[in-house]
Short mmCIF file of C-alpha atoms in Angstrom, two decimals:
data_model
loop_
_atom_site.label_atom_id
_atom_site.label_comp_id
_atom_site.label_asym_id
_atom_site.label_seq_id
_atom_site.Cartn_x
_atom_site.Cartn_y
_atom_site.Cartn_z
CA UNK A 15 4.42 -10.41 24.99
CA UNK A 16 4.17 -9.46 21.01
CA UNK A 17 6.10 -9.15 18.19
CA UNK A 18 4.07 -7.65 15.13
CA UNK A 19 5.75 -7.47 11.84
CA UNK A 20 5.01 -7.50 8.39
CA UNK A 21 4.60 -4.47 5.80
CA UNK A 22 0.62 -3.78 5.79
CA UNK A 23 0.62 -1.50 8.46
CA UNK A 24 -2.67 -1.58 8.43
CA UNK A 25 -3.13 -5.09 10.13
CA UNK A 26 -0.22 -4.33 12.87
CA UNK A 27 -2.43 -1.24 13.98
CA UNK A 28 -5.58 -3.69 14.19
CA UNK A 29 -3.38 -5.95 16.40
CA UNK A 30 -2.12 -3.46 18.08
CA UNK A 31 -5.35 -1.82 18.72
CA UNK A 32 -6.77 -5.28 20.29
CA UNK A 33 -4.09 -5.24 22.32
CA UNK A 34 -4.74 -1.67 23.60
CA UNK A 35 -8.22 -2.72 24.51
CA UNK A 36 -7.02 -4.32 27.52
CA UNK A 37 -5.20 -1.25 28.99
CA UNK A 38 -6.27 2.52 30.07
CA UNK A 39 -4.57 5.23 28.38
CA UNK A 40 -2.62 6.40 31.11
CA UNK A 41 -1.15 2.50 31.19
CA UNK A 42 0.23 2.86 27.78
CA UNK A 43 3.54 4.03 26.65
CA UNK A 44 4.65 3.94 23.61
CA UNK A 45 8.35 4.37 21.92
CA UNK A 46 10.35 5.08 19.56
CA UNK A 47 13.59 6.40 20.93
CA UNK A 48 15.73 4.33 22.95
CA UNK A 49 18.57 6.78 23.88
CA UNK A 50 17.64 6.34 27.22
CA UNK A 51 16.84 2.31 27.03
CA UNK A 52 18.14 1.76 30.65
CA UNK A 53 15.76 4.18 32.53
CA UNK A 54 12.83 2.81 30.57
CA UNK A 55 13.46 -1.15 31.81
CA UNK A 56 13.92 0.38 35.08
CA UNK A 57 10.21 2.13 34.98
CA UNK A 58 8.99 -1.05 33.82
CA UNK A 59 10.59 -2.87 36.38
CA UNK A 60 8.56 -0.61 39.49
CA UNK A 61 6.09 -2.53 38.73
CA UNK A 62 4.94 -3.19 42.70
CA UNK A 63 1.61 -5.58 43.45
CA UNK A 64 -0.69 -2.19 43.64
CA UNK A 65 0.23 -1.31 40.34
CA UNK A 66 -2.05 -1.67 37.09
CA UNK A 67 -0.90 -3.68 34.41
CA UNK A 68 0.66 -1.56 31.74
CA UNK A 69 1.23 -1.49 28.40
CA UNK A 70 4.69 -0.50 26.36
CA UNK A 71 5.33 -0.41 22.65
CA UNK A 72 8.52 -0.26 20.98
CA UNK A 73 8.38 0.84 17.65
CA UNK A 74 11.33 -0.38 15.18
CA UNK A 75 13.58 -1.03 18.15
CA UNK A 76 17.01 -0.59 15.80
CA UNK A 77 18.14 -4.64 16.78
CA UNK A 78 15.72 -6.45 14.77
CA UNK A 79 16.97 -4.36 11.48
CA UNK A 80 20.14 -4.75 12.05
CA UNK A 81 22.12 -7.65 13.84
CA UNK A 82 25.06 -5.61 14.82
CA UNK A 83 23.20 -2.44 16.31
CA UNK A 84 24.69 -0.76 19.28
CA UNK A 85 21.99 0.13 21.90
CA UNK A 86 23.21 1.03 25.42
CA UNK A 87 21.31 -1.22 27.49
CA UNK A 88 20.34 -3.95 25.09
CA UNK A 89 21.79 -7.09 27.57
CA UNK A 90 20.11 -5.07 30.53
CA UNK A 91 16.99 -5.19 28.59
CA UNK A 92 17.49 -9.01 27.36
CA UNK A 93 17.92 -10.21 31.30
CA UNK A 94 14.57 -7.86 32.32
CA UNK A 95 12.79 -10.12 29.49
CA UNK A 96 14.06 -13.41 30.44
CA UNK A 97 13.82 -12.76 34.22
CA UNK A 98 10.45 -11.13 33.81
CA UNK A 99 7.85 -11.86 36.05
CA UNK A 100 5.43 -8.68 36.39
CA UNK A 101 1.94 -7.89 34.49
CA UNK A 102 3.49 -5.73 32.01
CA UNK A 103 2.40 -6.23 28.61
CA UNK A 104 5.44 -5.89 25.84
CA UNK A 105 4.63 -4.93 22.11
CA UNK A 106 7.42 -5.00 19.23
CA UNK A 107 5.79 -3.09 16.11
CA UNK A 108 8.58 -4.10 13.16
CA UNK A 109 7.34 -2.85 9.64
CA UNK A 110 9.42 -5.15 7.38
CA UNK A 111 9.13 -8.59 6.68
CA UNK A 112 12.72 -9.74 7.59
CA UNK A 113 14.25 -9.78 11.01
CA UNK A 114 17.90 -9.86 12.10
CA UNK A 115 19.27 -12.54 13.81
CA UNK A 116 20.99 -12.05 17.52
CA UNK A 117 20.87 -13.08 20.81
CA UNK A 118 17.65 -10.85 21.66
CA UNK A 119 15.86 -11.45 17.97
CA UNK A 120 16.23 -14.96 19.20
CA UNK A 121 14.69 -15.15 22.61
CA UNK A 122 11.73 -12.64 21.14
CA UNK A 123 11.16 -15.08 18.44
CA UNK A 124 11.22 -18.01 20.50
CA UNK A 125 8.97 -16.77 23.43
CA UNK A 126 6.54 -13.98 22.63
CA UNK A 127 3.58 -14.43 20.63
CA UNK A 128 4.86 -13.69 16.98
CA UNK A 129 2.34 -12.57 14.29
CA UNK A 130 3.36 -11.41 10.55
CA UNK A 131 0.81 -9.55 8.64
CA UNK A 132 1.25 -9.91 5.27
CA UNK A 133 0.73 -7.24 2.19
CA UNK A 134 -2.48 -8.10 0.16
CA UNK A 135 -1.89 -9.05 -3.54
CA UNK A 136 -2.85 -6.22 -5.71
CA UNK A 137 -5.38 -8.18 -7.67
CA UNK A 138 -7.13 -9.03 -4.42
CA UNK A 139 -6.93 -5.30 -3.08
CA UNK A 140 -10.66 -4.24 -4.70
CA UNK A 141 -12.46 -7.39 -3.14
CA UNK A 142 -11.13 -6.59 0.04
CA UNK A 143 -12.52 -3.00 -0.33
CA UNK A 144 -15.79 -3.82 -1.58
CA UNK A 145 -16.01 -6.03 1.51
CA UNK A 146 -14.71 -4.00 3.93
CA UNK A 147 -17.59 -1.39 3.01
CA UNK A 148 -19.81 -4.11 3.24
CA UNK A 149 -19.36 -4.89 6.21
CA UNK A 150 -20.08 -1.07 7.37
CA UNK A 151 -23.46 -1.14 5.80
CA UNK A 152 -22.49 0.67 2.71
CA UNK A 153 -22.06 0.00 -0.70
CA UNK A 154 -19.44 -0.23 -3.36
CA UNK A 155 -18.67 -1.85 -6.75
CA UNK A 156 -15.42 -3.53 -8.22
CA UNK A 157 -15.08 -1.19 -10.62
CA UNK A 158 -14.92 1.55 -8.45
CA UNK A 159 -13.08 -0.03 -6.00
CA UNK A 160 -10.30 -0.28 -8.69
CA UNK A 161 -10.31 3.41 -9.22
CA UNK A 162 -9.76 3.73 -5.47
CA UNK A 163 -6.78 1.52 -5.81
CA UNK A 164 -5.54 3.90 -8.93
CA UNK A 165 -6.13 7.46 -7.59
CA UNK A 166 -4.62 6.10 -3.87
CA UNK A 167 -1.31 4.99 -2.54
CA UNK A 168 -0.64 1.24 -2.33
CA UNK A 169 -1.28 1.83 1.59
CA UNK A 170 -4.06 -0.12 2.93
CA UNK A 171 -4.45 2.38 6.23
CA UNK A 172 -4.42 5.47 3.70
CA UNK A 173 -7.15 3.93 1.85
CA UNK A 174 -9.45 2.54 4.80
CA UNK A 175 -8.96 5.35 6.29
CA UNK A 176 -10.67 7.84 2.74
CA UNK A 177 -12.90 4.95 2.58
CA UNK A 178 -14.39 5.87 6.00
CA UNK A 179 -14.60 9.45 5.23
CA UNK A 180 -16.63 8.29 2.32
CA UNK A 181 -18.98 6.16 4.79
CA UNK A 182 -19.72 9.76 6.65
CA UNK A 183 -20.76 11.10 2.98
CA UNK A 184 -22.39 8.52 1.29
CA UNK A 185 -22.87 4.82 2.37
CA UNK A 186 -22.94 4.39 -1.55
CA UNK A 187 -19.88 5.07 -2.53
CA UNK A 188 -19.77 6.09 -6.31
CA UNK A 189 -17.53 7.29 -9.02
CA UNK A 190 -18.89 10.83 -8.34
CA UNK A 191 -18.38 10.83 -4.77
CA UNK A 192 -14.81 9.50 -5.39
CA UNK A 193 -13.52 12.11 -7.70
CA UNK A 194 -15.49 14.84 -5.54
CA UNK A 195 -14.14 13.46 -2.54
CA UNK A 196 -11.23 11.65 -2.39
CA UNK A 197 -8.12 14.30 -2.17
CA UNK A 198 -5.14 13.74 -4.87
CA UNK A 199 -2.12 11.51 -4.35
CA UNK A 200 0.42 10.49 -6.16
CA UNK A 201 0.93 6.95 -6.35
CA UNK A 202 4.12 5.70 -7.49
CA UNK A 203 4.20 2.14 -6.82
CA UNK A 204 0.91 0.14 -7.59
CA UNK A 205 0.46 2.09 -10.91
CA UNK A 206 4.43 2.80 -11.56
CA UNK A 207 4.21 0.56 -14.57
CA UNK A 208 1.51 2.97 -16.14
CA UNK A 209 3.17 5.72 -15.34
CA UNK A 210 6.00 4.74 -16.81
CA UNK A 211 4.62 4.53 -20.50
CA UNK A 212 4.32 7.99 -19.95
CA UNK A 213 7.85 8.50 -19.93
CA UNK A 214 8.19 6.29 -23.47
CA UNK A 215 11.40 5.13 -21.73
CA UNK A 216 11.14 1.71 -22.67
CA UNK A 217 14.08 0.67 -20.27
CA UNK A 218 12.05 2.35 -17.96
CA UNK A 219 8.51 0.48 -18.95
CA UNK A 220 10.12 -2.94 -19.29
CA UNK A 221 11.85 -2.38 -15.39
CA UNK A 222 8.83 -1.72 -14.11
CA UNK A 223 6.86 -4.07 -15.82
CA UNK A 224 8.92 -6.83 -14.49
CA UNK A 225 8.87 -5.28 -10.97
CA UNK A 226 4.76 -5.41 -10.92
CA UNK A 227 4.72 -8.83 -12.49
CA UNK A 228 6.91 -9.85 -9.38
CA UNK A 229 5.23 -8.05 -6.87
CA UNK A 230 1.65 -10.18 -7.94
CA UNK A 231 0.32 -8.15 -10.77
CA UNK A 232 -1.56 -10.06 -13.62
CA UNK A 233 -0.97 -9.39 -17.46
CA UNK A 234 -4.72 -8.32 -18.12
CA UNK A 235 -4.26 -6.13 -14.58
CA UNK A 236 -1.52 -3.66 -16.42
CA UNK A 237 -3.40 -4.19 -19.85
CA UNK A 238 -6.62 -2.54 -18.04
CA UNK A 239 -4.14 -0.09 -16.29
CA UNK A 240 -2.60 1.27 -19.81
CA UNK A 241 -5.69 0.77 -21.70
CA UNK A 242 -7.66 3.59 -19.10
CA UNK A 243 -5.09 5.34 -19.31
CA UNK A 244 -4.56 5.52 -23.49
CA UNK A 245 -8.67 5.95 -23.93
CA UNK A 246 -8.48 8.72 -21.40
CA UNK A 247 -6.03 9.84 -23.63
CA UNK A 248 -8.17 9.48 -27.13
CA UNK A 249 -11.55 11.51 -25.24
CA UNK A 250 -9.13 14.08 -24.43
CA UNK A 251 -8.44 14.80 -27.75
CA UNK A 252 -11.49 14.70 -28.53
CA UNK A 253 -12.21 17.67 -26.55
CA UNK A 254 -9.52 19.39 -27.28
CA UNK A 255 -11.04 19.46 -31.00
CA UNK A 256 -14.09 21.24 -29.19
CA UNK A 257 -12.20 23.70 -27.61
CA UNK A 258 -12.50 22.51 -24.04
CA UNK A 259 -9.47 23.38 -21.70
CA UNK A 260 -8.16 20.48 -19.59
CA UNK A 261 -9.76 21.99 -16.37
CA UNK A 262 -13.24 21.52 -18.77
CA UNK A 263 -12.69 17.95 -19.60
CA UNK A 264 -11.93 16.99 -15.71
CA UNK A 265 -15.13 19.06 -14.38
CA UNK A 266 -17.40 17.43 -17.74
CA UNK A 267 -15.92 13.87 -16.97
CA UNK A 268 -15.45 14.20 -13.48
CA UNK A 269 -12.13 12.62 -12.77
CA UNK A 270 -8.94 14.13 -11.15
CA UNK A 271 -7.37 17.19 -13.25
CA UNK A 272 -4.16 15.32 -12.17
CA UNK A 273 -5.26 12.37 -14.33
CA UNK A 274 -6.12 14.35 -17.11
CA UNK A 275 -3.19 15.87 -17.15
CA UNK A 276 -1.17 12.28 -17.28
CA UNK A 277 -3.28 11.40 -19.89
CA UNK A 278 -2.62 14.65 -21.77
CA UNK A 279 0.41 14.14 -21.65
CA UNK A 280 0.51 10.53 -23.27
CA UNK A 281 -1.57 12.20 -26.13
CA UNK A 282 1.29 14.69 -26.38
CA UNK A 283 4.04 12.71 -26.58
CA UNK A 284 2.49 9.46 -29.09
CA UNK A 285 -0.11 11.21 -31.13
CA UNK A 286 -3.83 10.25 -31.83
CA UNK A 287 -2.90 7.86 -34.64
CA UNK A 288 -0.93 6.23 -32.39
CA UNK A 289 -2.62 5.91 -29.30
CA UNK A 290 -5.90 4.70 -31.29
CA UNK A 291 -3.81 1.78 -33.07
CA UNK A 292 -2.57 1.11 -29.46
CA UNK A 293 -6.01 0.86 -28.09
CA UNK A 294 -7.37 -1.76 -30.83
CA UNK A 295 -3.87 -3.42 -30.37
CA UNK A 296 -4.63 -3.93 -26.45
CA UNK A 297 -8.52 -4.79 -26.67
CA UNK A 298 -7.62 -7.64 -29.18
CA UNK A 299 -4.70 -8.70 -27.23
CA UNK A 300 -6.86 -8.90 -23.81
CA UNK A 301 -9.36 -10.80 -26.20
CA UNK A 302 -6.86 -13.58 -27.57
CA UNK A 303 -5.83 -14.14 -23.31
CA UNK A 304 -9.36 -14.53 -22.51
CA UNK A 305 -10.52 -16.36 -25.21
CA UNK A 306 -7.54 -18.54 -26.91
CA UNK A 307 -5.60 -19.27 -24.05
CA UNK A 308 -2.27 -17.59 -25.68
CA UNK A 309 1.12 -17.09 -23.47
CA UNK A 310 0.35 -13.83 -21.86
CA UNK A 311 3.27 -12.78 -20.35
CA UNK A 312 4.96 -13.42 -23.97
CA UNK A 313 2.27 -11.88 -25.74
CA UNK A 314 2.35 -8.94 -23.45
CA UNK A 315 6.09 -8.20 -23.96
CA UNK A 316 6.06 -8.54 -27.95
CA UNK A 317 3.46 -5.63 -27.36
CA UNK A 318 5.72 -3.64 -25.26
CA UNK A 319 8.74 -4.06 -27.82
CA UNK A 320 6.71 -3.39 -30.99
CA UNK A 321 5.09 -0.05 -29.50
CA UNK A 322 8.12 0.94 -26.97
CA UNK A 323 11.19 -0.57 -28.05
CA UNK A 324 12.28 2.00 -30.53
CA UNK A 325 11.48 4.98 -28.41
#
């Protein structure tokens, strides 16, 4: 018996799926309504000597959110655990990282085999992609693993699962292929702190810059993120002064039309004067962390203040 939890859902479906190995299709049920939680302890109860092991999944069963949930049949389905004594295999998926305590939380916890996946740190995500496509036989570098991580939703099954539609394309994985490729998405919560300086809501910039920092991001991570985003900005202008239309610039540079779009939008709303003093202002400041060992988080927010506080 199994309890899988965590938030990358990505690992609970490899667990799960090793799990599945050992059963036939047509010995594996899987739910996610319990309306009629009786009847399904009494199915898994047939089980009769002749029978074939099967398999049942229950997807966020409601009592390990919440401690007080009302289930018909919950103590019916408590005493079929503790008394059981069949081949049945029992899977809990729960996608969160905190369980509620109760009677049946408790027994699960104590007696089935428990095992939390656990999120990968953004600044970790592109080694894990490079290596994952290693290990398929293809090939792909840092750099554009991180503009996987950008164009694609902080979900580690949506982006295995565009990496292995690459793998049918290309084994080498490139920039091209990417933009060509890779459909659009719009990722709000890995690159919310860029997006935000978009907005030039600095209440908004400083609330998500603290949320990133918490959630693992490094200082020279969101420098990189802003500082794409702010030269995008400066070649678009460029453009613009020869005439191209933004549909132009994203066929000649071959990114997203959605990204040049964001990044028109930056150049909109700060200027060019701006946005170049804002690029020399970031490539020194990501030379004084490397190099002379300054405070960065301090030295990143007096940056934020000076060029966002009084907008």
């Amino acid at each position: 018996m199994y309890l899988l939890f965590g938030e990358e859902t990505y690992f609970i479906n490899q667990e799960l799926n090793n799990i599945k190995n050992n059963f036939s299709k047509l010995n594996i049920e899987d739910f996610d309504n319990y309306s009629n939680l009786i009847e399904i302890v009494d199915r898994m109860s047939s089980f009769s000597l002749f029978s074939e092991p099967k398999l049942y999944i229950f997807r966020d069963f409601p009592i390990f959110n919440d401690s007080k949930a009302k289930i018909e049949g919950i103590d019916y389905f408590l005493n079929y655990l503790k008394e059981k004594n069949d081949q049945n295999e029992i899977v809990f998926i729960h996608n969160d990282t905190t369980i509620a305590k109760n009677s049946f939380t408790n027994f699960v916890l104590g007696n089935f085999k428990v095992i939390e996946t656990k999120k990968i740190k953004n600044k970790d995500l592109p080694k894990v992609l490079v290596d994952y496509v290693n290990a398929c036989g293809g090939k792909l570098t840092i750099s554009d693993a991180l503009l996987l991580t950008e164009i694609l939703p902080n979900n580690l099954s949506i982006i295995i699962s565009e990496i292995d539609k690459l793998l049918l394309e290309d084994k080498n994985i490139t920039i091209d292929i990417i933009n060509k490729s890779v459909p659009q998405y719009n990722s709000d919560d890995t690159f919310a702190f860029s997006n935000s300086i978009e907005s030039g809501d600095f209440v908004l910039i400083w609330s998500k810059y603290k949320e990133r920092l918490h959630e693992g991001d490094t200082i020279l991570q969101m420098i990189g993120q802003i500082s794409r985003l702010f030269c995008l900005a400066s070649k678009i202008n460029s453009f613009k002064n020869l005439d191209f239309t933004l549909l132009q610039i994203a066929t000649y540079l071959k990114i997203h039309e959605f990204r040049i779009k964001k990044a028109n939008n930056l150049l909109m709303k700060f200027g060019v004067r701006k946005i170049e003093e804002i690029i020399n202002t970031l490539s020194n400041l990501e030379y004084d962390l490397k190099t002379k060992g300054v405070n960065d988080e301090q030295a990143f927010e007096v940056f934020l203040i000076k060029y966002f506080g009084n907008n």
